[in-house]
Amino acid sequence: MNHTNTDILLHVENLEVVYTARREIVHAVNGINFSLKRGETLGIVGETGAGKSTTAYSIMRVLPDRTAKILNGTISFDGENLLDVPEATMRHGIRGERISMIFQDPMSALNPIMKIGEQIAEALKYHNKENLTPEQIDERVDSTLELVGIQKERRNDFPHQLSGGMKQRVMIAIALVCEPDLIIADEPTTALDVTIQAQVLAMINELREKLGTAMILITHDLGIVAQMCDNVAIMYAGEIIEMGTVEDIYEGEMRHPYTTGLFGSLPDLDNQTSRLHPIDGLMPDPTDLPEGCKFNPRCPKCMDICRKVAPSFKTKGSHKVACHCYDDWKEE
């Protein structure tokens, strides 16, 4: 896709988020930067605890009030810093209307005592900028249900009457009904089996292209990213450690050792091996992050400098890697 710079919809700069729990400070997101153009899809990949969902909740401004705090950074959406926007404006004009989120678990995100048609209509009624009549809202709910592959006759069903895949489709319908500029999909297929997963992803992609919506896709699955995304950001311990186009990440000669480890833990259909090669060790404790490169305790290429000095980004075209192995690349 060709975009000009004026097409940047979202720009996150130096975002830092901490959680305070039991007098300990959890460093969840540590100074990340990325941009997203209109109509583009960015995949954010990393292990559990890398800070992916916290990044999404920060953009939506739905972090828990008592425990989470954004220490630093700006989140510019269409030229406006969301961190300065009053909560009432976020609620009425941005969240749900211009930025929507598909949550991980439809079981806990849907209201069990409301019919699914009412739950989709609720978003429309709340953000009724087109002054739709009740009949028009009903029509829009029906057409949105059919768009996500659910018969409109099922609008009066309750969530417990639907399968897991259909619940996730209802979540997608709620996210799409106001035709937002940006959808954040937080592991939208985690709770689904593989065949339904493929259908739901194909549907999200088709609807996104039809509506021209930009998307941030948060996932563990590198296969999904290859299929759906324009650009990829690899996250580790609250930092983005590698960024680039899908081609850069999947076919580039140079990769961060962590990214290499992620690819090594994928099954390869061409080569027969007795077992996969997971990355040794565990994600570091976010209350006590290691000095230097955060990946150094698990890195097979670790050098002395890695234990002391945090690497800066080195760039080659659109590809950026934060690793001392590439100190001969151009520094950003």
C-alpha positions as a printed NumPy array, in Angstrom:
array([[  0.   ,   0.   ,   0.   ],
       [  1.295,   3.453,  -0.833],
       [  0.625,   6.106,   1.75 ],
       [  1.969,   9.61 ,   2.187],
       [  3.121,  10.904,   5.577],
       [ -0.057,  12.936,   5.99 ],
       [ -1.824,   9.572,   6.1  ],
       [ -0.513,   8.747,   9.578],
       [ -3.53 ,   7.947,  11.731],
       [ -1.828,   6.911,  14.976],
       [  1.588,   7.842,  16.301],
       [  2.759,   6.481,  19.663],
       [  5.878,   8.136,  21.02 ],
       [  7.997,   7.191,  24.021],
       [  5.082,   5.499,  25.813],
       [  5.895,   4.326,  29.334],
       [  3.355,   2.505,  31.529],
       [  3.796,   1.067,  35.034],
       [  1.517,  -0.913,  37.346],
       [  1.816,  -0.61 ,  41.11 ],
       [  0.897,  -3.746,  43.02 ],
       [  1.768,  -4.751,  46.589],
       [  4.294,  -1.916,  46.777],
       [  6.101,  -3.255,  43.734],
       [  6.386,  -1.37 ,  40.455],
       [  5.795,  -3.433,  37.322],
       [  7.453,  -1.834,  34.268],
       [  4.936,  -2.981,  31.644],
       [  5.747,  -0.706,  28.691],
       [  9.135,   1.006,  28.499],
       [  9.396,   3.825,  25.973],
       [  7.92 ,   2.393,  22.771],
       [  7.478,   4.247,  19.457],
       [  5.478,   3.306,  16.38 ],
       [  3.191,   4.783,  13.705],
       [  0.215,   3.447,  11.822],
       [ -1.091,   4.778,   8.509],
       [ -4.743,   4.85 ,   7.452],
       [ -5.958,   1.513,   6.15 ],
       [ -2.771,  -0.262,   7.254],
       [ -2.404,  -3.288,   9.549],
       [  0.332,  -3.493,  12.174],
       [  1.019,  -6.806,  13.909],
       [  2.416,  -6.639,  17.466],
       [  4.024,  -9.965,  18.37 ],
       [  5.599, -11.246,  21.569],
       [  5.296, -13.685,  24.45 ],
       [  2.753, -13.31 ,  27.242],
       [  3.819, -10.42 ,  29.468],
       [  5.616,  -8.47 ,  26.716],
       [  3.306,  -5.441,  27.178],
       [  1.164,  -5.9  ,  24.048],
       [ -2.264,  -5.632,  25.715],
       [ -1.099,  -2.79 ,  27.985],
       [ -0.141,  -0.847,  24.844],
       [ -3.643,  -1.448,  23.435],
       [ -5.374,  -0.454,  26.674],
       [ -3.272,   2.728,  26.795],
       [ -4.438,   3.721,  23.302],
       [ -8.064,   3.03 ,  24.294],
       [ -7.491,   4.728,  27.697],
       [ -9.031,   1.786,  29.553],
       [ -6.133,   1.003,  31.899],
       [ -7.219,   0.294,  35.505],
       [ -7.254,   3.638,  37.35 ],
       [ -5.893,   2.52 ,  40.685],
       [ -2.999,   0.343,  39.625],
       [ -1.83 ,   1.601,  36.219],
       [ -0.132,   4.863,  35.374],
       [  1.136,   6.296,  32.085],
       [  4.408,   7.899,  33.16 ],
       [  5.453,   9.35 ,  29.863],
       [  4.723,   9.648,  26.158],
       [  2.138,  10.812,  23.647],
       [ -0.521,   8.895,  21.704],
       [ -1.477,  11.053,  18.702],
       [ -4.638,   9.92 ,  16.968],
       [ -5.449,  11.938,  13.855],
       [ -3.189,  14.715,  15.173],
       [ -4.716,  14.86 ,  18.681],
       [ -2.946,  13.581,  21.808],
       [ -5.383,  11.1  ,  23.367],
       [ -3.698,  11.443,  26.763],
       [ -4.884,  15.086,  26.925],
       [ -8.468,  14.382,  25.83 ],
       [-11.108,  14.609,  28.627],
       [-12.667,  11.264,  29.59 ],
       [-16.128,  12.438,  28.455],
       [-14.791,  13.153,  24.939],
       [-13.037,   9.766,  24.864],
       [-16.263,   8.049,  25.862],
       [-18.59 ,   9.897,  23.496],
       [-16.429,  10.735,  20.497],
       [-13.493,   8.328,  20.247],
       [-13.745,   5.037,  22.133],
       [-16.145,   2.723,  20.315],
       [-16.85 ,   5.27 ,  17.587],
       [-13.454,   6.031,  16.032],
       [-11.31 ,   3.405,  17.785],
       [-12.845,   0.006,  18.541],
       [-11.411,  -3.009,  20.283],
       [-12.014,  -6.722,  19.826],
       [-11.108,  -8.292,  23.173],
       [ -9.422, -11.675,  23.718],
       [-12.244, -13.477,  25.428],
       [-15.806, -13.027,  24.137],
       [-17.117, -15.026,  27.127],
       [-16.19 , -12.246,  29.537],
       [-16.62 ,  -9.29 ,  27.157],
       [-20.284,  -9.934,  26.267],
       [-23.107,  -9.231,  28.725],
       [-24.721, -12.624,  29.51 ],
       [-28.171, -11.181,  30.255],
       [-28.556,  -9.003,  27.15 ],
       [-29.615, -10.214,  23.716],
       [-26.824,  -9.963,  21.158],
       [-28.85 ,  -7.593,  18.944],
       [-29.264,  -5.204,  21.893],
       [-25.525,  -5.294,  22.598],
       [-24.694,  -4.328,  19.01 ],
       [-27.452,  -1.663,  18.974],
       [-26.142,  -0.181,  22.249],
       [-22.941,   0.998,  20.55 ],
       [-24.958,   2.629,  17.749],
       [-27.413,   4.334,  20.106],
       [-24.602,   5.672,  22.272],
       [-22.659,   7.12 ,  19.317],
       [-25.679,   8.054,  17.207],
       [-23.953,  10.761,  15.189],
       [-26.122,  10.066,  12.126],
       [-29.355,  10.58 ,  14.151],
       [-30.664,   7.181,  13.13 ],
       [-34.256,   6.278,  13.974],
       [-34.9  ,   3.082,  16.003],
       [-35.93 ,   1.342,  12.758],
       [-32.68 ,   2.382,  11.037],
       [-30.679,   1.168,  14.053],
       [-32.44 ,  -2.207,  13.815],
       [-31.639,  -2.381,  10.091],
       [-27.972,  -1.557,  10.748],
       [-27.797,  -4.257,  13.458],
       [-29.282,  -6.819,  11.039],
       [-26.903,  -5.878,   8.22 ],
       [-23.888,  -5.938,  10.596],
       [-24.86 ,  -9.403,  11.849],
       [-25.134, -10.674,   8.291],
       [-21.802,  -8.997,   7.489],
       [-20.115, -11.143,  10.161],
       [-21.922, -14.282,   9.002],
       [-24.728, -14.556,  11.587],
       [-28.367, -14.778,  10.465],
       [-30.311, -11.673,  11.497],
       [-33.006, -13.937,  13.007],
       [-30.545, -14.71 ,  15.806],
       [-30.434, -11.117,  17.064],
       [-32.718, -12.146,  19.975],
       [-30.374, -14.92 ,  21.144],
       [-28.396, -14.569,  24.372],
       [-24.61 , -15.166,  24.359],
       [-24.945, -18.615,  25.998],
       [-26.972, -19.801,  22.981],
       [-24.024, -19.189,  20.643],
       [-20.853, -21.173,  19.997],
       [-17.424, -19.667,  20.782],
       [-16.851, -18.703,  17.143],
       [-20.234, -16.986,  16.912],
       [-19.625, -15.074,  20.153],
       [-16.37 , -13.791,  18.665],
       [-18.28 , -12.747,  15.523],
       [-20.687, -10.772,  17.733],
       [-17.672,  -9.028,  19.314],
       [-16.44 ,  -8.147,  15.825],
       [-19.916,  -6.852,  14.898],
       [-19.912,  -4.585,  17.987],
       [-16.447,  -3.29 ,  17.029],
       [-17.439,  -2.627,  13.391],
       [-20.97 ,  -1.282,  13.728],
       [-19.858,   2.377,  14.057],
       [-17.359,   1.955,  11.173],
       [-14.3  ,   3.103,  13.166],
       [-11.031,   4.433,  11.709],
       [ -8.998,   2.005,  13.822],
       [ -9.66 ,  -1.477,  15.18 ],
       [ -7.438,  -2.975,  17.878],
       [ -7.765,  -6.768,  17.805],
       [ -6.256,  -8.218,  20.991],
       [ -5.633, -11.894,  20.192],
       [ -9.067, -12.138,  18.576],
       [ -8.825, -15.877,  17.915],
       [ -7.163, -17.225,  21.074],
       [-10.346, -18.859,  22.366],
       [-11.223, -20.487,  19.033],
       [-10.281, -23.768,  17.398],
       [ -8.105, -23.687,  14.295],
       [-10.783, -24.019,  11.593],
       [-12.98 , -21.298,  13.116],
       [ -9.833, -19.203,  13.662],
       [ -9.118, -19.18 ,   9.915],
       [-12.716, -18.168,   9.098],
       [-12.771, -15.347,  11.67 ],
       [ -9.416, -13.957,  10.495],
       [-10.446, -14.062,   6.839],
       [-13.634, -12.249,   7.793],
       [-11.842,  -9.533,   9.823],
       [ -9.484,  -8.962,   6.879],
       [-12.286,  -8.771,   4.336],
       [-14.338,  -6.341,   6.439],
       [-11.295,  -4.212,   7.191],
       [-10.523,  -3.864,   3.475],
       [-14.164,  -3.158,   2.655],
       [-14.412,  -0.359,   5.267],
       [-10.823,   0.917,   4.79 ],
       [-10.144,   0.55 ,   8.514],
       [ -6.636,   0.544,  10.004],
       [ -5.88 ,  -2.283,  12.429],
       [ -3.483,  -3.218,  15.192],
       [ -3.395,  -6.995,  15.541],
       [ -1.952,  -8.307,  18.803],
       [ -0.987, -11.962,  18.653],
       [  1.489, -14.716,  19.557],
       [  1.049, -16.294,  16.165],
       [  3.584, -15.417,  13.466],
       [  1.512, -17.302,  10.872],
       [ -1.454, -14.965,  11.394],
       [  0.832, -11.947,  11.055],
       [  2.216, -13.147,   7.691],
       [ -1.317, -13.549,   6.412],
       [ -2.832, -10.281,   7.676],
       [ -0.284,  -7.534,   8.336],
       [  1.626,  -4.883,   6.376],
       [  4.123,  -4.147,   9.163],
       [  5.294,  -6.006,  12.259],
       [  6.608,  -4.895,  15.664],
       [  8.27 ,  -7.524,  17.877],
       [  7.866,  -6.754,  21.592],
       [  9.908,  -8.093,  24.477],
       [  9.793,  -7.036,  28.147],
       [  7.856,  -3.862,  27.394],
       [ 10.07 ,  -2.711,  24.518],
       [  9.825,  -2.925,  20.748],
       [ 13.065,  -4.676,  19.755],
       [ 12.476,  -5.101,  16.02 ],
       [ 10.232,  -3.42 ,  13.455],
       [  9.739,  -3.619,   9.739],
       [  7.517,  -4.739,   6.901],
       [  6.354,  -8.367,   6.832],
       [  9.049,  -9.028,   4.181],
       [ 11.772,  -7.495,   6.404],
       [ 10.862,  -9.687,   9.352],
       [ 10.143, -12.928,   7.5  ],
       [ 12.714, -12.791,   4.702],
       [ 15.374, -10.338,   5.899],
       [ 18.923, -11.634,   6.439],
       [ 19.228,  -9.931,   9.801],
       [ 16.955, -10.616,  12.751],
       [ 17.002,  -9.93 ,  16.454],
       [ 18.034, -13.173,  18.258],
       [ 14.635, -13.145,  20.003],
       [ 12.812, -13.038,  16.642],
       [ 15.032, -15.908,  15.445],
       [ 13.963, -17.797,  18.58 ],
       [ 10.279, -17.147,  17.848],
       [ 10.693, -18.523,  14.318],
       [ 12.676, -21.492,  15.681],
       [  9.756, -22.483,  17.888],
       [  7.424, -22.753,  14.862],
       [  6.85 , -26.141,  13.223],
       [  8.384, -26.346,   9.726],
       [  6.397, -28.478,   7.294],
       [  9.381, -28.981,   4.967],
       [ 11.818, -30.372,   7.511],
       [ 11.178, -33.316,   9.766],
       [ 12.488, -32.787,  13.287],
       [ 11.853, -34.767,  16.441],
       [ 11.078, -31.624,  18.452],
       [ 10.723, -27.848,  18.214],
       [ 13.324, -25.433,  19.589],
       [ 11.758, -23.153,  22.196],
       [ 13.635, -20.127,  23.525],
       [ 15.479, -21.091,  26.712],
       [ 14.492, -19.41 ,  29.967],
       [ 11.56 , -17.159,  30.852],
       [ 10.541, -13.557,  30.277],
       [ 12.342, -11.368,  32.886],
       [ 10.546, -10.245,  36.044],
       [  8.989,  -6.855,  35.112],
       [  9.583,  -5.578,  38.667],
       [ 13.317,  -6.244,  38.277],
       [ 14.383,  -5.959,  34.638],
       [ 17.975,  -6.867,  33.699],
       [ 20.518,  -4.153,  32.913],
       [ 21.565,  -3.571,  29.31 ],
       [ 19.63 ,  -5.529,  26.691],
       [ 16.525,  -7.037,  28.36 ],
       [ 16.971, -10.251,  26.353],
       [ 20.601, -10.851,  27.427],
       [ 19.917, -13.621,  30.038],
       [ 18.28 , -15.788,  27.339],
       [ 20.283, -14.739,  24.283],
       [ 22.558, -17.301,  22.581],
       [ 24.624, -14.437,  21.077],
       [ 25.038, -12.466,  24.319],
       [ 28.274, -10.401,  24.54 ],
       [ 29.711,  -8.383,  27.454],
       [ 28.317,  -5.114,  26.069],
       [ 24.787,  -6.629,  26.055],
       [ 24.851,  -6.995,  29.854],
       [ 25.723,  -3.346,  30.433],
       [ 24.48 ,  -1.149,  27.573],
       [ 20.931,  -1.075,  26.21 ],
       [ 21.145,  -1.306,  22.399],
       [ 19.806,   1.514,  20.212],
       [ 17.9  ,   0.961,  16.975],
       [ 19.95 ,   0.238,  13.861],
       [ 18.137,   0.728,  10.551],
       [ 18.39 ,  -0.678,   7.072],
       [ 15.665,   0.706,   4.825],
       [ 12.365,   0.08 ,   6.596],
       [ 13.896,  -2.557,   8.91 ],
       [ 14.932,  -1.569,  12.464],
       [ 16.592,  -3.835,  15.021],
       [ 17.727,  -2.985,  18.572],
       [ 20.679,  -5.371,  18.967],
       [ 24.435,  -5.014,  19.455],
       [ 25.025,  -7.74 ,  16.827],
       [ 24.219,  -5.13 ,  14.167],
       [ 26.408,  -2.279,  15.363],
       [ 27.696,  -1.832,  11.804],
       [ 24.194,  -0.856,  10.616],
       [ 23.259,   2.803,  10.431],
       [ 22.209,   4.113,  13.845],
       [ 18.872,   5.897,  14.052]])
